[in-house]
Amino acid sequence: MMQPGGPGMAPHIAQQYQQQQQQPYMMMPPQPQPQTQPPQMWAPNAQPPPQSAPPQQQPQPASADEVRTLWIGDLQYWMDENYLYQCFSHTGECGSVKVIRNKQTNQSEGYGFLEFTSRAGAERVLQTYNGTIMPNGGQNFRLNWATFSSGEKRHDDSPDYTIFVGDLAADVTDYHLTEVFRTRYNSVKGAKVVIDRTTGRTKGYGFVRFADESEQMRAMTEMQGVLCSTRPMRIGPASNKNLNTQSSKGLSL
DNA sequence: TATGAGCGT
């Protein structure tokens, strides 16, 4: 009984991206590091893709509740609309992309939105790309449904029991961390390696979420010092930021 | 190294 989806590495992207890098009009590769100095203009030689998007409107207003927008996070400062559009344009279903920027500094806030031509297309991208490596090779896509427009609630009606995992090696990814725990604990919901947005590199720690509190407790001791990639993990309690469903009464979505 | 997580015109 293997899970059907699997990691789904989406290899086309990296290949396509590398191919596009050969071409003269491609997007700019990441510049070294402007440090504190903000870039003068964002991709000065790049045309904003939404402008050239075909005015393909569906004449049916009835499906206004159809959610077609994804939220994308963990973006680095140089990842602009042009970059995102190239990541998803080959799906043929990416309508427009937008990176949210600080109004004063024009710096990317590290997240954006991807609007697709259909909800199915958006979901397909979410399933295929989420957690896979980004074309810059340094980090993973972090995708989610955009909120507020999300008619479907998170299939998450159970609380999370989270642990802190430190001393992670530099090559440990969300997926890797998840699998290390999932092989021993059935209730693992997922894991997240914290990324430093300025460098795009891991901060060396992360979090693992369990659905079962007893497994969380067991993992706190059993996984202490267990090797993950090349380093033994250091497990600790996680400060639960979200208090979940308990003690929340009368809160309506 | 150490406690994520960020939702717009």
CSV table of C-alpha atoms (C1' of nucleotides) in Angstrom, one decimal:
chain,number,residue,atom,x,y,z
A,1,MET,CA,0.0,0.0,0.0
A,2,MET,CA,2.2,2.8,-1.2
A,3,GLN,CA,0.7,6.1,-1.4
A,4,PRO,CA,-0.2,6.9,-4.9
A,5,GLY,CA,1.1,10.4,-5.3
A,6,GLY,CA,4.7,9.9,-4.3
A,7,PRO,CA,7.1,12.8,-4.2
A,8,GLY,CA,6.5,13.9,-7.8
A,9,MET,CA,9.6,15.7,-8.6
A,10,ALA,CA,8.4,17.5,-11.6
A,11,PRO,CA,11.6,17.1,-13.6
A,12,HIS,CA,10.4,19.0,-16.6
A,13,ILE,CA,10.8,22.2,-14.8
A,14,ALA,CA,14.5,21.9,-14.1
A,15,GLN,CA,15.1,20.8,-17.6
A,16,GLN,CA,13.0,23.4,-19.1
A,17,TYR,CA,14.5,26.0,-17.0
A,18,GLN,CA,18.0,25.0,-17.9
A,19,GLN,CA,17.0,25.0,-21.5
A,20,GLN,CA,15.6,28.4,-21.2
A,21,GLN,CA,18.7,29.6,-19.6
A,22,GLN,CA,20.4,28.9,-22.9
A,23,GLN,CA,18.2,31.3,-24.6
A,24,PRO,CA,18.9,35.0,-24.8
A,25,TYR,CA,15.6,36.3,-23.7
A,26,MET,CA,15.4,34.2,-20.6
A,27,MET,CA,15.0,35.7,-17.2
A,28,MET,CA,18.0,36.8,-15.2
A,29,PRO,CA,19.8,34.3,-13.1
A,30,PRO,CA,20.0,35.2,-9.4
A,31,GLN,CA,22.4,38.0,-8.9
A,32,PRO,CA,25.0,37.5,-6.2
A,33,GLN,CA,23.6,39.4,-3.3
A,34,PRO,CA,22.7,43.1,-3.2
A,35,GLN,CA,23.0,42.9,0.6
A,36,THR,CA,21.1,45.8,2.1
A,37,GLN,CA,21.1,47.8,-1.0
A,38,PRO,CA,17.8,47.4,-2.8
A,39,PRO,CA,17.8,46.7,-6.5
A,40,GLN,CA,17.2,49.7,-8.7
A,41,MET,CA,14.4,48.2,-10.7
A,42,TRP,CA,12.8,44.8,-10.8
A,43,ALA,CA,13.9,42.9,-13.8
A,44,PRO,CA,14.4,46.0,-15.9
A,45,ASN,CA,14.7,44.0,-19.1
A,46,ALA,CA,11.7,41.8,-18.4
A,47,GLN,CA,8.3,42.4,-19.6
A,48,PRO,CA,5.5,41.9,-17.2
A,49,PRO,CA,3.8,38.7,-18.3
A,50,PRO,CA,0.3,39.5,-17.2
A,51,GLN,CA,0.2,42.2,-19.8
A,52,SER,CA,0.5,39.9,-22.6
A,53,ALA,CA,-1.8,37.3,-21.2
A,54,PRO,CA,-4.7,36.4,-23.6
A,55,PRO,CA,-8.0,38.0,-22.6
A,56,GLN,CA,-9.4,34.6,-22.3
A,57,GLN,CA,-12.5,35.0,-20.1
A,58,GLN,CA,-15.0,32.4,-19.4
A,59,PRO,CA,-18.4,33.8,-20.2
A,60,GLN,CA,-20.0,32.0,-17.3
A,61,PRO,CA,-20.2,34.0,-14.1
A,62,ALA,CA,-22.0,31.1,-12.4
A,63,SER,CA,-18.8,29.5,-11.2
A,64,ALA,CA,-17.6,32.5,-9.4
A,65,ASP,CA,-17.0,30.4,-6.4
A,66,GLU,CA,-14.5,28.3,-8.2
A,67,VAL,CA,-11.1,28.7,-6.5
A,68,ARG,CA,-8.3,29.1,-9.0
A,69,THR,CA,-5.7,31.0,-7.1
A,70,LEU,CA,-2.8,29.5,-5.2
A,71,TRP,CA,-0.7,31.2,-2.6
A,72,ILE,CA,3.1,30.7,-3.0
A,73,GLY,CA,5.6,31.4,-0.2
A,74,ASP,CA,9.2,31.2,0.6
A,75,LEU,CA,10.1,33.3,-2.3
A,76,GLN,CA,13.5,34.9,-2.5
A,77,TYR,CA,13.9,38.6,-3.3
A,78,TRP,CA,14.9,38.0,-6.9
A,79,MET,CA,12.0,35.8,-7.7
A,80,ASP,CA,9.7,38.1,-9.6
A,81,GLU,CA,6.7,37.6,-11.8
A,82,ASN,CA,8.8,36.7,-14.7
A,83,TYR,CA,10.4,33.9,-12.8
A,84,LEU,CA,7.1,32.5,-11.5
A,85,TYR,CA,5.5,32.7,-14.8
A,86,GLN,CA,8.2,30.7,-16.4
A,87,CYS,CA,7.9,28.1,-13.7
A,88,PHE,CA,4.2,27.5,-14.5
A,89,SER,CA,3.6,28.7,-18.0
A,90,HIS,CA,4.3,25.3,-19.5
A,91,THR,CA,1.2,24.0,-17.8
A,92,GLY,CA,-0.8,26.1,-20.1
A,93,GLU,CA,-3.1,26.9,-17.3
A,94,CYS,CA,-1.4,29.7,-15.5
A,95,GLY,CA,-3.3,32.8,-16.1
A,96,SER,CA,-1.4,35.4,-14.2
A,97,VAL,CA,1.2,35.6,-11.4
A,98,LYS,CA,1.8,38.3,-8.9
A,99,VAL,CA,4.5,38.9,-6.4
A,100,ILE,CA,3.5,41.0,-3.4
A,101,ARG,CA,6.0,43.8,-2.7
A,102,ASN,CA,6.5,46.3,0.0
A,103,LYS,CA,5.1,49.6,-1.3
A,104,GLN,CA,8.0,51.6,0.1
A,105,THR,CA,11.0,49.5,-0.7
A,106,ASN,CA,9.5,47.6,-3.5
A,107,GLN,CA,11.1,44.6,-2.0
A,108,SER,CA,9.3,41.3,-2.4
A,109,GLU,CA,7.4,40.3,0.7
A,110,GLY,CA,8.3,36.7,0.0
A,111,TYR,CA,5.0,35.5,-1.3
A,112,GLY,CA,2.7,35.9,-4.2
A,113,PHE,CA,-0.3,34.5,-6.0
A,114,LEU,CA,-0.8,32.3,-9.0
A,115,GLU,CA,-4.1,32.4,-10.8
A,116,PHE,CA,-5.0,29.6,-13.0
A,117,THR,CA,-7.6,29.2,-15.7
A,118,SER,CA,-9.4,26.5,-13.8
A,119,ARG,CA,-9.6,25.1,-10.4
A,120,ALA,CA,-8.5,21.7,-11.7
A,121,GLY,CA,-5.4,23.2,-13.2
A,122,ALA,CA,-4.6,24.9,-9.9
A,123,GLU,CA,-5.0,21.8,-8.0
A,124,ARG,CA,-2.9,19.9,-10.4
A,125,VAL,CA,-0.1,22.3,-10.0
A,126,LEU,CA,-0.5,22.2,-6.2
A,127,GLN,CA,-0.2,18.5,-6.2
A,128,THR,CA,2.6,18.3,-8.6
A,129,TYR,CA,4.8,21.1,-7.6
A,130,ASN,CA,4.3,21.6,-3.9
A,131,GLY,CA,7.4,20.4,-2.1
A,132,THR,CA,9.4,19.9,-5.3
A,133,ILE,CA,12.6,21.7,-6.0
A,134,MET,CA,12.5,25.2,-7.4
A,135,PRO,CA,14.4,26.0,-10.6
A,136,ASN,CA,17.1,27.8,-8.7
A,137,GLY,CA,17.9,24.5,-7.1
A,138,GLY,CA,18.1,25.7,-3.6
A,139,GLN,CA,14.7,25.3,-2.0
A,140,ASN,CA,11.3,23.8,-2.5
A,141,PHE,CA,8.1,25.2,-3.8
A,142,ARG,CA,5.7,26.1,-1.0
A,143,LEU,CA,2.2,26.3,-2.4
A,144,ASN,CA,-1.2,26.5,-0.9
A,145,TRP,CA,-4.7,27.5,-1.7
A,146,ALA,CA,-5.2,31.2,-1.4
A,147,THR,CA,-7.3,31.9,1.7
A,148,PHE,CA,-10.5,33.9,1.9
A,149,SER,CA,-11.4,32.7,-1.5
A,150,SER,CA,-11.0,29.1,-0.4
A,151,GLY,CA,-14.4,27.6,-0.3
A,152,GLU,CA,-13.1,24.3,0.8
A,153,LYS,CA,-11.7,24.1,4.2
A,154,ARG,CA,-8.5,22.5,5.0
A,155,HIS,CA,-9.0,18.7,5.3
A,156,ASP,CA,-7.5,19.2,8.7
A,157,ASP,CA,-10.1,18.8,11.4
A,158,SER,CA,-7.7,17.2,13.8
A,159,PRO,CA,-5.2,19.2,15.9
A,160,ASP,CA,-1.5,19.2,15.3
A,161,TYR,CA,1.1,17.9,17.7
A,162,THR,CA,4.4,19.4,16.7
A,163,ILE,CA,7.9,18.8,17.7
A,164,PHE,CA,11.0,20.9,17.0
A,165,VAL,CA,13.9,19.3,15.2
A,166,GLY,CA,17.3,20.9,15.2
A,167,ASP,CA,20.8,20.2,14.0
A,168,LEU,CA,19.5,19.4,10.5
A,169,ALA,CA,22.0,18.9,7.8
A,170,ALA,CA,22.0,21.4,4.9
A,171,ASP,CA,20.5,19.0,2.5
A,172,VAL,CA,17.5,17.9,4.5
A,173,THR,CA,14.3,18.9,2.8
A,174,ASP,CA,10.7,18.9,3.9
A,175,TYR,CA,10.1,15.7,2.1
A,176,HIS,CA,13.2,14.1,3.6
A,177,LEU,CA,12.3,15.1,7.1
A,178,THR,CA,8.8,13.9,6.6
A,179,GLU,CA,9.9,10.5,5.4
A,180,VAL,CA,12.3,9.9,8.3
A,181,PHE,CA,9.5,10.2,10.7
A,182,ARG,CA,6.7,8.7,8.6
A,183,THR,CA,8.5,5.4,8.4
A,184,ARG,CA,8.2,5.0,12.1
A,185,TYR,CA,5.1,7.0,12.9
A,186,ASN,CA,1.8,6.6,11.1
A,187,SER,CA,0.3,9.8,12.2
A,188,VAL,CA,2.9,12.1,10.7
A,189,LYS,CA,1.1,14.8,8.9
A,190,GLY,CA,4.1,16.6,7.5
A,191,ALA,CA,7.3,18.3,8.2
A,192,LYS,CA,8.8,21.6,7.4
A,193,VAL,CA,12.3,22.8,7.2
A,194,VAL,CA,12.7,26.4,8.0
A,195,ILE,CA,14.2,28.4,5.1
A,196,ASP,CA,16.1,31.6,5.5
A,197,ARG,CA,14.6,33.9,2.9
A,198,THR,CA,17.5,36.1,2.5
A,199,THR,CA,19.8,33.2,1.6
A,200,GLY,CA,17.4,30.6,0.5
A,201,ARG,CA,19.1,28.1,2.6
A,202,THR,CA,17.9,26.0,5.5
A,203,LYS,CA,18.2,27.4,8.9
A,204,GLY,CA,19.1,23.9,10.2
A,205,TYR,CA,15.9,23.3,12.0
A,206,GLY,CA,12.4,22.4,11.3
A,207,PHE,CA,9.1,21.0,12.6
A,208,VAL,CA,7.3,17.7,12.4
A,209,ARG,CA,3.5,17.5,12.9
A,210,PHE,CA,1.7,14.5,14.2
A,211,ALA,CA,-2.0,13.8,14.4
A,212,ASP,CA,-1.5,11.5,17.4
A,213,GLU,CA,-0.2,13.0,20.6
A,214,SER,CA,1.2,9.7,21.9
A,215,GLU,CA,3.3,9.4,18.8
A,216,GLN,CA,4.5,12.9,19.3
A,217,MET,CA,5.6,12.0,22.8
A,218,ARG,CA,7.3,8.9,21.7
A,219,ALA,CA,9.2,10.6,18.9
A,220,MET,CA,10.5,13.2,21.4
A,221,THR,CA,12.6,10.5,23.0
A,222,GLU,CA,12.9,7.8,20.4
A,223,MET,CA,14.1,10.1,17.6
A,224,GLN,CA,16.6,11.9,19.8
A,225,GLY,CA,19.9,11.6,18.1
A,226,VAL,CA,18.6,9.6,15.2
A,227,LEU,CA,20.5,10.2,12.1
A,228,CYS,CA,18.8,12.2,9.4
A,229,SER,CA,20.9,12.5,6.3
A,230,THR,CA,24.4,13.1,7.8
A,231,ARG,CA,23.6,14.4,11.2
A,232,PRO,CA,21.9,13.2,14.4
A,233,MET,CA,18.7,15.1,15.1
A,234,ARG,CA,18.1,17.1,18.2
A,235,ILE,CA,14.5,16.9,19.2
A,236,GLY,CA,12.7,19.4,21.3
A,237,PRO,CA,9.2,20.6,22.1
A,238,ALA,CA,7.7,23.1,19.7
A,239,SER,CA,6.0,26.2,20.9
A,240,ASN,CA,2.6,25.7,19.5
A,241,LYS,CA,1.6,28.9,17.8
A,242,ASN,CA,-1.7,27.7,16.7
A,243,LEU,CA,-3.9,26.4,19.4
A,244,ASN,CA,-6.0,24.4,17.0
A,245,THR,CA,-9.5,23.4,17.5
A,246,GLN,CA,-9.5,23.0,21.3
A,247,SER,CA,-10.6,26.0,23.3
A,248,SER,CA,-12.0,27.6,20.2
A,249,LYS,CA,-15.7,27.7,20.6
A,250,GLY,CA,-18.0,29.8,18.6
A,251,LEU,CA,-15.4,30.4,16.0
A,252,SER,CA,-17.1,30.2,12.7
A,253,LEU,CA,-15.4,30.0,9.3
B,1,DT,C1',22.4,29.1,14.1
B,2,DA,C1',17.4,27.2,16.5
B,3,DT,C1',11.0,27.7,17.5
B,4,DG,C1',7.6,27.9,11.0
B,5,DA,C1',3.4,30.4,9.0
B,6,DG,C1',3.7,34.3,5.0
B,7,DC,C1',-2.7,35.7,1.8
B,8,DG,C1',-3.0,40.9,-2.3
B,9,DT,C1',-5.1,45.3,-6.0
